JSON list of C-alpha atoms in Angstrom, two decimals:
[
{"chain": "T", "resi": 13, "resn": "MET", "atom": "CA", "xyz": [14.97, -14.23, 20.23]},
{"chain": "T", "resi": 14, "resn": "LYS", "atom": "CA", "xyz": [12.30, -16.68, 19.13]},
{"chain": "T", "resi": 15, "resn": "GLN", "atom": "CA", "xyz": [11.54, -18.16, 22.78]},
{"chain": "T", "resi": 16, "resn": "GLN", "atom": "CA", "xyz": [11.68, -13.71, 23.49]},
{"chain": "T", "resi": 17, "resn": "ASN", "atom": "CA", "xyz": [9.05, -13.02, 20.87]},
{"chain": "T", "resi": 18, "resn": "GLN", "atom": "CA", "xyz": [6.57, -15.79, 21.50]},
{"chain": "T", "resi": 19, "resn": "GLY", "atom": "CA", "xyz": [4.47, -14.12, 24.27]},
{"chain": "T", "resi": 20, "resn": "LEU", "atom": "CA", "xyz": [4.26, -10.96, 22.29]},
{"chain": "T", "resi": 21, "resn": "TRP", "atom": "CA", "xyz": [2.81, -12.87, 18.94]},
{"chain": "T", "resi": 22, "resn": "THR", "atom": "CA", "xyz": [-0.13, -14.51, 21.04]},
{"chain": "T", "resi": 23, "resn": "ILE", "atom": "CA", "xyz": [-4.07, -14.64, 19.89]},
{"chain": "T", "resi": 24, "resn": "LYS", "atom": "CA", "xyz": [-4.86, -12.65, 23.21]},
{"chain": "T", "resi": 25, "resn": "SER", "atom": "CA", "xyz": [-2.45, -9.80, 22.06]},
{"chain": "T", "resi": 26, "resn": "PHE", "atom": "CA", "xyz": [-3.93, -9.85, 18.24]},
{"chain": "T", "resi": 27, "resn": "VAL", "atom": "CA", "xyz": [-7.32, -9.43, 19.75]},
{"chain": "T", "resi": 28, "resn": "ILE", "atom": "CA", "xyz": [-6.34, -6.96, 22.05]},
{"chain": "T", "resi": 29, "resn": "MET", "atom": "CA", "xyz": [-5.35, -4.46, 19.14]},
{"chain": "T", "resi": 30, "resn": "LEU", "atom": "CA", "xyz": [-7.81, -5.29, 16.94]},
{"chain": "T", "resi": 31, "resn": "VAL", "atom": "CA", "xyz": [-10.20, -3.87, 20.00]},
{"chain": "T", "resi": 32, "resn": "VAL", "atom": "CA", "xyz": [-8.30, -0.96, 20.28]},
{"chain": "T", "resi": 33, "resn": "THR", "atom": "CA", "xyz": [-8.15, -0.44, 16.34]},
{"chain": "T", "resi": 34, "resn": "PHE", "atom": "CA", "xyz": [-11.61, -0.97, 15.54]},
{"chain": "T", "resi": 35, "resn": "VAL", "atom": "CA", "xyz": [-13.40, -0.38, 18.53]},
{"chain": "T", "resi": 36, "resn": "GLY", "atom": "CA", "xyz": [-11.51, 2.04, 21.15]},
{"chain": "T", "resi": 37, "resn": "VAL", "atom": "CA", "xyz": [-10.12, 4.32, 19.19]},
{"chain": "T", "resi": 38, "resn": "PRO", "atom": "CA", "xyz": [-13.10, 5.08, 16.74]},
{"chain": "T", "resi": 39, "resn": "ILE", "atom": "CA", "xyz": [-15.88, 5.49, 19.62]},
{"chain": "T", "resi": 40, "resn": "LEU", "atom": "CA", "xyz": [-13.62, 7.29, 22.17]},
{"chain": "T", "resi": 41, "resn": "ILE", "atom": "CA", "xyz": [-11.26, 9.24, 19.94]},
{"chain": "T", "resi": 42, "resn": "GLU", "atom": "CA", "xyz": [-12.17, 9.60, 16.46]},
{"chain": "T", "resi": 43, "resn": "GLY", "atom": "CA", "xyz": [-16.30, 10.12, 17.82]},
{"chain": "T", "resi": 44, "resn": "ILE", "atom": "CA", "xyz": [-16.25, 11.30, 21.05]},
{"chain": "T", "resi": 45, "resn": "LEU", "atom": "CA", "xyz": [-13.08, 13.50, 21.82]},
{"chain": "T", "resi": 46, "resn": "GLN", "atom": "CA", "xyz": [-13.09, 14.44, 17.86]},
{"chain": "T", "resi": 47, "resn": "ASP", "atom": "CA", "xyz": [-16.32, 15.77, 17.77]},
{"chain": "T", "resi": 48, "resn": "ALA", "atom": "CA", "xyz": [-15.34, 17.90, 21.36]},
{"chain": "T", "resi": 49, "resn": "LEU", "atom": "CA", "xyz": [-12.18, 18.91, 19.47]},
{"chain": "T", "resi": 50, "resn": "HIS", "atom": "CA", "xyz": [-14.41, 20.29, 16.57]},
{"chain": "T", "resi": 51, "resn": "SER", "atom": "CA", "xyz": [-16.65, 21.96, 18.64]},
{"chain": "T", "resi": 52, "resn": "LEU", "atom": "CA", "xyz": [-13.50, 23.73, 20.26]},
{"chain": "T", "resi": 53, "resn": "PHE", "atom": "CA", "xyz": [-11.27, 24.57, 17.25]},
{"chain": "T", "resi": 54, "resn": "LYS", "atom": "CA", "xyz": [-14.29, 24.93, 14.49]},
{"chain": "T", "resi": 55, "resn": "ASN", "atom": "CA", "xyz": [-12.03, 23.42, 11.89]},
{"chain": "T", "resi": 56, "resn": "GLU", "atom": "CA", "xyz": [-11.83, 20.22, 10.80]},
{"chain": "T", "resi": 57, "resn": "LEU", "atom": "CA", "xyz": [-8.03, 20.30, 10.18]},
{"chain": "T", "resi": 58, "resn": "TYR", "atom": "CA", "xyz": [-7.09, 21.26, 13.36]},
{"chain": "T", "resi": 59, "resn": "ALA", "atom": "CA", "xyz": [-9.57, 18.47, 15.26]},
{"chain": "T", "resi": 60, "resn": "GLY", "atom": "CA", "xyz": [-8.47, 16.04, 12.71]},
{"chain": "T", "resi": 61, "resn": "THR", "atom": "CA", "xyz": [-4.84, 16.82, 14.01]},
{"chain": "T", "resi": 62, "resn": "ALA", "atom": "CA", "xyz": [-5.29, 17.00, 17.25]},
{"chain": "T", "resi": 63, "resn": "THR", "atom": "CA", "xyz": [-7.30, 13.32, 17.21]},
{"chain": "T", "resi": 64, "resn": "GLY", "atom": "CA", "xyz": [-4.30, 12.21, 14.97]},
{"chain": "T", "resi": 65, "resn": "PHE", "atom": "CA", "xyz": [-1.92, 12.94, 18.11]},
{"chain": "T", "resi": 66, "resn": "VAL", "atom": "CA", "xyz": [-3.92, 11.41, 20.66]},
{"chain": "T", "resi": 67, "resn": "MET", "atom": "CA", "xyz": [-4.48, 8.25, 18.32]},
{"chain": "T", "resi": 68, "resn": "ALA", "atom": "CA", "xyz": [-0.81, 7.57, 17.93]},
{"chain": "T", "resi": 69, "resn": "ALA", "atom": "CA", "xyz": [-0.39, 8.17, 22.02]},
{"chain": "T", "resi": 70, "resn": "VAL", "atom": "CA", "xyz": [-2.84, 5.57, 22.53]},
{"chain": "T", "resi": 71, "resn": "PHE", "atom": "CA", "xyz": [-1.84, 2.87, 19.52]},
{"chain": "T", "resi": 72, "resn": "LEU", "atom": "CA", "xyz": [1.86, 3.11, 20.54]},
{"chain": "T", "resi": 73, "resn": "SER", "atom": "CA", "xyz": [1.01, 2.75, 24.74]},
{"chain": "T", "resi": 74, "resn": "ALA", "atom": "CA", "xyz": [-1.10, 0.02, 24.13]},
{"chain": "T", "resi": 75, "resn": "LEU", "atom": "CA", "xyz": [1.54, -2.07, 21.69]},
{"chain": "T", "resi": 76, "resn": "TYR", "atom": "CA", "xyz": [3.93, -1.05, 24.04]},
{"chain": "T", "resi": 77, "resn": "GLY", "atom": "CA", "xyz": [2.11, -2.33, 27.13]},
{"chain": "T", "resi": 78, "resn": "LEU", "atom": "CA", "xyz": [1.94, -5.33, 25.24]},
{"chain": "T", "resi": 79, "resn": "MET", "atom": "CA", "xyz": [5.68, -5.69, 24.07]},
{"chain": "T", "resi": 80, "resn": "VAL", "atom": "CA", "xyz": [6.56, -5.02, 27.73]},
{"chain": "T", "resi": 81, "resn": "GLN", "atom": "CA", "xyz": [4.32, -8.07, 29.36]},
{"chain": "T", "resi": 82, "resn": "ALA", "atom": "CA", "xyz": [6.24, -10.40, 26.60]},
{"chain": "T", "resi": 83, "resn": "GLY", "atom": "CA", "xyz": [9.68, -9.14, 27.73]},
{"chain": "T", "resi": 84, "resn": "ASP", "atom": "CA", "xyz": [10.26, -8.05, 23.92]},
{"chain": "T", "resi": 85, "resn": "ARG", "atom": "CA", "xyz": [10.53, -4.11, 23.08]},
{"chain": "T", "resi": 86, "resn": "LYS", "atom": "CA", "xyz": [11.96, -4.59, 19.02]},
{"chain": "T", "resi": 87, "resn": "ILE", "atom": "CA", "xyz": [9.75, -4.17, 16.46]},
{"chain": "T", "resi": 88, "resn": "GLY", "atom": "CA", "xyz": [11.32, -3.62, 13.46]},
{"chain": "T", "resi": 89, "resn": "PHE", "atom": "CA", "xyz": [13.56, -0.46, 13.86]},
{"chain": "T", "resi": 90, "resn": "GLN", "atom": "CA", "xyz": [16.83, -2.24, 12.84]},
{"chain": "T", "resi": 91, "resn": "SER", "atom": "CA", "xyz": [18.91, -0.34, 10.56]},
{"chain": "T", "resi": 92, "resn": "PHE", "atom": "CA", "xyz": [18.86, -1.38, 6.78]},
{"chain": "T", "resi": 93, "resn": "SER", "atom": "CA", "xyz": [21.52, -1.64, 3.83]},
{"chain": "T", "resi": 94, "resn": "LYS", "atom": "CA", "xyz": [22.05, 1.07, 1.49]},
{"chain": "T", "resi": 95, "resn": "ARG", "atom": "CA", "xyz": [21.34, -1.27, -1.59]},
{"chain": "T", "resi": 96, "resn": "HIS", "atom": "CA", "xyz": [17.75, -0.42, -0.46]},
{"chain": "T", "resi": 97, "resn": "TRP", "atom": "CA", "xyz": [17.57, 2.93, -1.43]},
{"chain": "T", "resi": 98, "resn": "PRO", "atom": "CA", "xyz": [16.62, 1.88, -5.29]},
{"chain": "T", "resi": 99, "resn": "ARG", "atom": "CA", "xyz": [13.95, -0.46, -3.89]},
{"chain": "T", "resi": 100, "resn": "ILE", "atom": "CA", "xyz": [12.63, 2.25, -1.59]},
{"chain": "T", "resi": 101, "resn": "LEU", "atom": "CA", "xyz": [12.83, 4.51, -4.68]},
{"chain": "T", "resi": 102, "resn": "PHE", "atom": "CA", "xyz": [11.02, 1.93, -7.15]},
{"chain": "T", "resi": 103, "resn": "TRP", "atom": "CA", "xyz": [8.16, 1.42, -4.70]},
{"chain": "T", "resi": 104, "resn": "LEU", "atom": "CA", "xyz": [7.43, 4.79, -4.05]},
{"chain": "T", "resi": 105, "resn": "PHE", "atom": "CA", "xyz": [6.95, 5.35, -7.51]},
{"chain": "T", "resi": 106, "resn": "VAL", "atom": "CA", "xyz": [4.96, 2.29, -8.21]},
{"chain": "T", "resi": 107, "resn": "LEU", "atom": "CA", "xyz": [2.43, 3.50, -5.89]},
{"chain": "T", "resi": 108, "resn": "ILE", "atom": "CA", "xyz": [2.34, 6.97, -7.16]},
{"chain": "T", "resi": 109, "resn": "LEU", "atom": "CA", "xyz": [1.64, 5.27, -10.32]},
{"chain": "T", "resi": 110, "resn": "GLY", "atom": "CA", "xyz": [-0.80, 2.90, -8.91]},
{"chain": "T", "resi": 111, "resn": "SER", "atom": "CA", "xyz": [-2.48, 5.80, -6.96]},
{"chain": "T", "resi": 112, "resn": "VAL", "atom": "CA", "xyz": [-2.75, 8.15, -9.99]},
{"chain": "T", "resi": 113, "resn": "ALA", "atom": "CA", "xyz": [-4.00, 5.22, -12.10]},
{"chain": "T", "resi": 114, "resn": "ILE", "atom": "CA", "xyz": [-7.01, 4.42, -8.98]},
{"chain": "T", "resi": 115, "resn": "VAL", "atom": "CA", "xyz": [-7.61, 8.23, -8.69]},
{"chain": "T", "resi": 116, "resn": "VAL", "atom": "CA", "xyz": [-8.32, 8.31, -12.11]},
{"chain": "T", "resi": 117, "resn": "LEU", "atom": "CA", "xyz": [-10.52, 4.86, -12.63]},
{"chain": "T", "resi": 118, "resn": "MET", "atom": "CA", "xyz": [-12.27, 6.61, -9.54]},
{"chain": "T", "resi": 119, "resn": "GLU", "atom": "CA", "xyz": [-13.39, 9.54, -11.47]},
{"chain": "T", "resi": 120, "resn": "TRP", "atom": "CA", "xyz": [-14.07, 7.58, -14.63]},
{"chain": "T", "resi": 121, "resn": "PHE", "atom": "CA", "xyz": [-16.62, 6.62, -12.65]},
{"chain": "T", "resi": 122, "resn": "GLY", "atom": "CA", "xyz": [-18.06, 9.34, -10.92]},
{"chain": "T", "resi": 123, "resn": "MET", "atom": "CA", "xyz": [-16.27, 8.91, -7.70]},
{"chain": "T", "resi": 124, "resn": "THR", "atom": "CA", "xyz": [-14.44, 11.71, -5.87]},
{"chain": "T", "resi": 125, "resn": "TYR", "atom": "CA", "xyz": [-11.35, 11.26, -3.56]},
{"chain": "T", "resi": 126, "resn": "GLU", "atom": "CA", "xyz": [-11.59, 14.48, -1.58]},
{"chain": "T", "resi": 127, "resn": "ASN", "atom": "CA", "xyz": [-11.97, 14.35, 2.43]},
{"chain": "T", "resi": 128, "resn": "LYS", "atom": "CA", "xyz": [-12.97, 16.51, 5.19]},
{"chain": "T", "resi": 129, "resn": "LYS", "atom": "CA", "xyz": [-9.27, 17.23, 6.14]},
{"chain": "T", "resi": 130, "resn": "THR", "atom": "CA", "xyz": [-8.34, 18.32, 2.44]},
{"chain": "T", "resi": 131, "resn": "ALA", "atom": "CA", "xyz": [-11.04, 20.29, 1.68]},
{"chain": "T", "resi": 132, "resn": "SER", "atom": "CA", "xyz": [-10.59, 22.27, 5.17]},
{"chain": "T", "resi": 133, "resn": "LEU", "atom": "CA", "xyz": [-6.90, 22.72, 4.02]},
{"chain": "T", "resi": 134, "resn": "GLN", "atom": "CA", "xyz": [-7.49, 24.10, 0.94]},
{"chain": "T", "resi": 135, "resn": "GLN", "atom": "CA", "xyz": [-10.24, 26.07, 2.40]},
{"chain": "T", "resi": 136, "resn": "ASP", "atom": "CA", "xyz": [-8.05, 27.80, 5.14]},
{"chain": "T", "resi": 137, "resn": "LEU", "atom": "CA", "xyz": [-4.90, 27.62, 3.17]},
{"chain": "T", "resi": 138, "resn": "SER", "atom": "CA", "xyz": [-1.99, 29.33, 5.42]},
{"chain": "T", "resi": 139, "resn": "LEU", "atom": "CA", "xyz": [1.28, 28.61, 6.28]},
{"chain": "T", "resi": 140, "resn": "PHE", "atom": "CA", "xyz": [0.85, 27.29, 9.70]},
{"chain": "T", "resi": 141, "resn": "SER", "atom": "CA", "xyz": [-2.22, 25.01, 8.23]},
{"chain": "T", "resi": 142, "resn": "PHE", "atom": "CA", "xyz": [-0.10, 23.80, 5.73]},
{"chain": "T", "resi": 143, "resn": "ILE", "atom": "CA", "xyz": [2.73, 22.92, 8.35]},
{"chain": "T", "resi": 144, "resn": "LEU", "atom": "CA", "xyz": [-0.06, 21.32, 10.51]},
{"chain": "T", "resi": 145, "resn": "ALA", "atom": "CA", "xyz": [-1.05, 19.34, 7.73]},
{"chain": "T", "resi": 146, "resn": "PHE", "atom": "CA", "xyz": [2.04, 18.19, 6.34]},
{"chain": "T", "resi": 147, "resn": "VAL", "atom": "CA", "xyz": [3.31, 16.97, 10.15]},
{"chain": "T", "resi": 148, "resn": "SER", "atom": "CA", "xyz": [0.56, 15.07, 10.61]},
{"chain": "T", "resi": 149, "resn": "ALA", "atom": "CA", "xyz": [0.28, 13.22, 7.01]},
{"chain": "T", "resi": 150, "resn": "ALA", "atom": "CA", "xyz": [4.01, 12.92, 6.64]},
{"chain": "T", "resi": 151, "resn": "VAL", "atom": "CA", "xyz": [5.39, 12.50, 10.25]},
{"chain": "T", "resi": 152, "resn": "ILE", "atom": "CA", "xyz": [3.12, 11.38, 12.53]},
{"chain": "T", "resi": 153, "resn": "SER", "atom": "CA", "xyz": [1.17, 9.08, 11.02]},
{"chain": "T", "resi": 154, "resn": "PRO", "atom": "CA", "xyz": [3.75, 7.06, 9.21]},
{"chain": "T", "resi": 155, "resn": "PHE", "atom": "CA", "xyz": [5.36, 6.46, 12.42]},
{"chain": "T", "resi": 156, "resn": "TYR", "atom": "CA", "xyz": [2.96, 5.11, 14.61]},
{"chain": "T", "resi": 157, "resn": "GLU", "atom": "CA", "xyz": [0.80, 3.44, 11.32]},
{"chain": "T", "resi": 158, "resn": "GLU", "atom": "CA", "xyz": [3.97, 1.54, 10.12]},
{"chain": "T", "resi": 159, "resn": "ILE", "atom": "CA", "xyz": [4.72, 0.25, 14.03]},
{"chain": "T", "resi": 160, "resn": "ILE", "atom": "CA", "xyz": [1.08, -0.81, 14.12]},
{"chain": "T", "resi": 161, "resn": "TYR", "atom": "CA", "xyz": [-0.01, -2.26, 10.94]},
{"chain": "T", "resi": 162, "resn": "ARG", "atom": "CA", "xyz": [3.43, -3.32, 9.65]},
{"chain": "T", "resi": 163, "resn": "GLY", "atom": "CA", "xyz": [5.41, -4.12, 12.66]},
{"chain": "T", "resi": 164, "resn": "PHE", "atom": "CA", "xyz": [2.32, -5.90, 14.33]},
{"chain": "T", "resi": 165, "resn": "PHE", "atom": "CA", "xyz": [-0.59, -6.64, 12.59]},
{"chain": "T", "resi": 166, "resn": "TYR", "atom": "CA", "xyz": [1.76, -7.73, 9.32]},
{"chain": "T", "resi": 167, "resn": "THR", "atom": "CA", "xyz": [4.33, -10.06, 11.45]},
{"chain": "T", "resi": 168, "resn": "TRP", "atom": "CA", "xyz": [1.67, -11.66, 13.42]},
{"chain": "T", "resi": 169, "resn": "LEU", "atom": "CA", "xyz": [-0.49, -12.65, 10.38]},
{"chain": "T", "resi": 170, "resn": "LYS", "atom": "CA", "xyz": [2.44, -13.58, 8.23]},
{"chain": "T", "resi": 171, "resn": "ARG", "atom": "CA", "xyz": [4.14, -15.61, 11.11]},
{"chain": "T", "resi": 172, "resn": "LYS", "atom": "CA", "xyz": [0.37, -17.15, 11.30]},
{"chain": "T", "resi": 173, "resn": "GLY", "atom": "CA", "xyz": [-0.25, -17.37, 7.92]},
{"chain": "T", "resi": 174, "resn": "GLY", "atom": "CA", "xyz": [2.87, -16.66, 5.66]},
{"chain": "T", "resi": 175, "resn": "ILE", "atom": "CA", "xyz": [3.30, -13.91, 3.67]},
{"chain": "T", "resi": 176, "resn": "VAL", "atom": "CA", "xyz": [0.21, -13.62, 1.59]},
{"chain": "T", "resi": 177, "resn": "VAL", "atom": "CA", "xyz": [-1.81, -13.79, 4.40]},
{"chain": "T", "resi": 178, "resn": "GLY", "atom": "CA", "xyz": [0.08, -11.24, 6.25]},
{"chain": "T", "resi": 179, "resn": "LEU", "atom": "CA", "xyz": [0.17, -8.79, 3.05]},
{"chain": "T", "resi": 180, "resn": "VAL", "atom": "CA", "xyz": [-3.59, -8.89, 2.51]},
{"chain": "T", "resi": 181, "resn": "GLY", "atom": "CA", "xyz": [-4.98, -9.21, 5.89]},
{"chain": "T", "resi": 182, "resn": "SER", "atom": "CA", "xyz": [-2.34, -6.25, 6.78]},
{"chain": "T", "resi": 183, "resn": "SER", "atom": "CA", "xyz": [-3.63, -4.09, 4.24]},
{"chain": "T", "resi": 184, "resn": "PHE", "atom": "CA", "xyz": [-7.24, -5.00, 4.59]},
{"chain": "T", "resi": 185, "resn": "ILE", "atom": "CA", "xyz": [-7.05, -3.86, 8.07]},
{"chain": "T", "resi": 186, "resn": "PHE", "atom": "CA", "xyz": [-5.17, -0.78, 6.97]},
{"chain": "T", "resi": 187, "resn": "MET", "atom": "CA", "xyz": [-8.13, 0.01, 4.44]},
{"chain": "T", "resi": 188, "resn": "LEU", "atom": "CA", "xyz": [-10.75, -0.65, 7.09]},
{"chain": "T", "resi": 189, "resn": "VAL", "atom": "CA", "xyz": [-9.49, 1.99, 9.57]},
{"chain": "T", "resi": 190, "resn": "HIS", "atom": "CA", "xyz": [-9.69, 4.63, 7.05]},
{"chain": "T", "resi": 191, "resn": "ILE", "atom": "CA", "xyz": [-13.33, 4.11, 6.89]},
{"chain": "T", "resi": 192, "resn": "PRO", "atom": "CA", "xyz": [-15.66, 6.43, 6.74]},
{"chain": "T", "resi": 193, "resn": "THR", "atom": "CA", "xyz": [-13.25, 7.61, 4.05]},
{"chain": "T", "resi": 194, "resn": "TYR", "atom": "CA", "xyz": [-14.89, 5.46, 1.86]},
{"chain": "T", "resi": 195, "resn": "ASN", "atom": "CA", "xyz": [-13.20, 6.82, -1.69]},
{"chain": "T", "resi": 196, "resn": "THR", "atom": "CA", "xyz": [-9.63, 6.83, -0.12]},
{"chain": "T", "resi": 197, "resn": "LEU", "atom": "CA", "xyz": [-9.93, 2.81, 0.57]},
{"chain": "T", "resi": 198, "resn": "PRO", "atom": "CA", "xyz": [-8.56, 1.55, -2.49]},
{"chain": "T", "resi": 199, "resn": "VAL", "atom": "CA", "xyz": [-5.49, 3.94, -2.19]},
{"chain": "T", "resi": 200, "resn": "ASN", "atom": "CA", "xyz": [-5.17, 2.84, 1.06]},
{"chain": "T", "resi": 201, "resn": "PHE", "atom": "CA", "xyz": [-5.34, -0.96, 0.36]},
{"chain": "T", "resi": 202, "resn": "LEU", "atom": "CA", "xyz": [-2.77, -0.34, -2.28]},
{"chain": "T", "resi": 203, "resn": "SER", "atom": "CA", "xyz": [-0.41, 1.45, -0.11]},
{"chain": "T", "resi": 204, "resn": "GLY", "atom": "CA", "xyz": [-0.72, -1.12, 2.39]},
{"chain": "T", "resi": 205, "resn": "LEU", "atom": "CA", "xyz": [0.67, -4.21, 0.07]},
{"chain": "T", "resi": 206, "resn": "VAL", "atom": "CA", "xyz": [3.40, -1.64, -0.92]},
{"chain": "T", "resi": 207, "resn": "PHE", "atom": "CA", "xyz": [4.68, -0.54, 2.64]},
{"chain": "T", "resi": 208, "resn": "ALA", "atom": "CA", "xyz": [4.42, -4.93, 3.69]},
{"chain": "T", "resi": 209, "resn": "TRP", "atom": "CA", "xyz": [6.15, -5.75, 0.76]},
{"chain": "T", "resi": 210, "resn": "VAL", "atom": "CA", "xyz": [8.94, -3.14, 1.20]},
{"chain": "T", "resi": 211, "resn": "TYR", "atom": "CA", "xyz": [9.16, -4.03, 5.31]},
{"chain": "T", "resi": 212, "resn": "GLU", "atom": "CA", "xyz": [9.23, -7.92, 3.86]},
{"chain": "T", "resi": 213, "resn": "LYS", "atom": "CA", "xyz": [12.23, -7.30, 1.73]},
{"chain": "T", "resi": 214, "resn": "THR", "atom": "CA", "xyz": [14.39, -4.78, 3.74]},
{"chain": "T", "resi": 215, "resn": "LYS", "atom": "CA", "xyz": [13.45, -6.36, 7.39]},
{"chain": "T", "resi": 216, "resn": "SER", "atom": "CA", "xyz": [13.07, -2.90, 8.83]},
{"chain": "T", "resi": 217, "resn": "LEU", "atom": "CA", "xyz": [10.18, -0.37, 9.21]},
{"chain": "T", "resi": 218, "resn": "LEU", "atom": "CA", "xyz": [12.39, 2.55, 8.35]},
{"chain": "T", "resi": 219, "resn": "PRO", "atom": "CA", "xyz": [12.00, 2.18, 4.62]},
{"chain": "T", "resi": 220, "resn": "SER", "atom": "CA", "xyz": [8.03, 1.87, 5.04]},
{"chain": "T", "resi": 221, "resn": "MET", "atom": "CA", "xyz": [8.06, 4.86, 7.07]},
{"chain": "T", "resi": 222, "resn": "ILE", "atom": "CA", "xyz": [9.79, 6.76, 4.23]},
{"chain": "T", "resi": 223, "resn": "ILE", "atom": "CA", "xyz": [7.74, 5.82, 1.44]},
{"chain": "T", "resi": 224, "resn": "HIS", "atom": "CA", "xyz": [4.94, 5.85, 3.58]},
{"chain": "T", "resi": 225, "resn": "ALA", "atom": "CA", "xyz": [5.77, 9.90, 4.67]},
{"chain": "T", "resi": 226, "resn": "CYS", "atom": "CA", "xyz": [6.88, 10.85, 1.22]},
{"chain": "T", "resi": 227, "resn": "PHE", "atom": "CA", "xyz": [3.99, 9.90, -0.25]},
{"chain": "T", "resi": 228, "resn": "ASN", "atom": "CA", "xyz": [1.90, 11.29, 1.89]},
{"chain": "T", "resi": 229, "resn": "GLY", "atom": "CA", "xyz": [3.98, 14.50, 2.01]},
{"chain": "T", "resi": 230, "resn": "ILE", "atom": "CA", "xyz": [3.34, 14.57, -1.52]},
{"chain": "T", "resi": 231, "resn": "ALA", "atom": "CA", "xyz": [-0.24, 14.46, -1.23]},
{"chain": "T", "resi": 232, "resn": "VAL", "atom": "CA", "xyz": [-0.45, 17.16, 1.02]},
{"chain": "T", "resi": 233, "resn": "ILE", "atom": "CA", "xyz": [1.53, 19.59, -1.01]},
{"chain": "T", "resi": 234, "resn": "LEU", "atom": "CA", "xyz": [-0.64, 18.78, -3.99]},
{"chain": "T", "resi": 235, "resn": "THR", "atom": "CA", "xyz": [-3.73, 19.39, -2.17]},
{"chain": "T", "resi": 236, "resn": "ALA", "atom": "CA", "xyz": [-2.16, 22.68, -0.94]},
{"chain": "T", "resi": 237, "resn": "ALA", "atom": "CA", "xyz": [-1.50, 24.06, -4.50]},
{"chain": "T", "resi": 238, "resn": "ALA", "atom": "CA", "xyz": [-4.57, 22.64, -5.96]}
]
């Protein structure tokens, strides 16, 4: 298995995924495509959700191509022991408390934490828009983001520089991809650390996906209720 994985974890693979993450997706999808979708839907939430679906497809297609080329199609989807459930609940609680503390500090410094998609949901709140936002945030995003940022980036960086490099490096990348929503970046970095740490301790992407989904789902519910 170790020999099979070596093709996947080359510098070339890492550079390709960085280009997809910071050049291809931002320019072609979050830029050109999202502008076109916004003109079509006249709604930030609808355009953002549609863009998210396309982003997921592009990211997963690029990574799958690298995995096929390497001759290995496994990337952290193994089952996890039931004894990890307390750890999952604990780190979800830690993430919520940490995020609340960050938001309080941001408000204390006069910073806001809203973004265009949450504002759009609050302005045009309906059952359909709520379901759309919930599926996008609590299903689609956790699924592909954990595969890309923990399954690929964290694992690659960890193998090259150790756990600390993997944790900080993958979390930094995860934070940067949320630009230009600068007001959420501290929470994004903390989230990246928690998701990567849970992945490291459980050796499965599923627990980090669960925490990610619950955290985002709670955020959507609170946004709709605000």
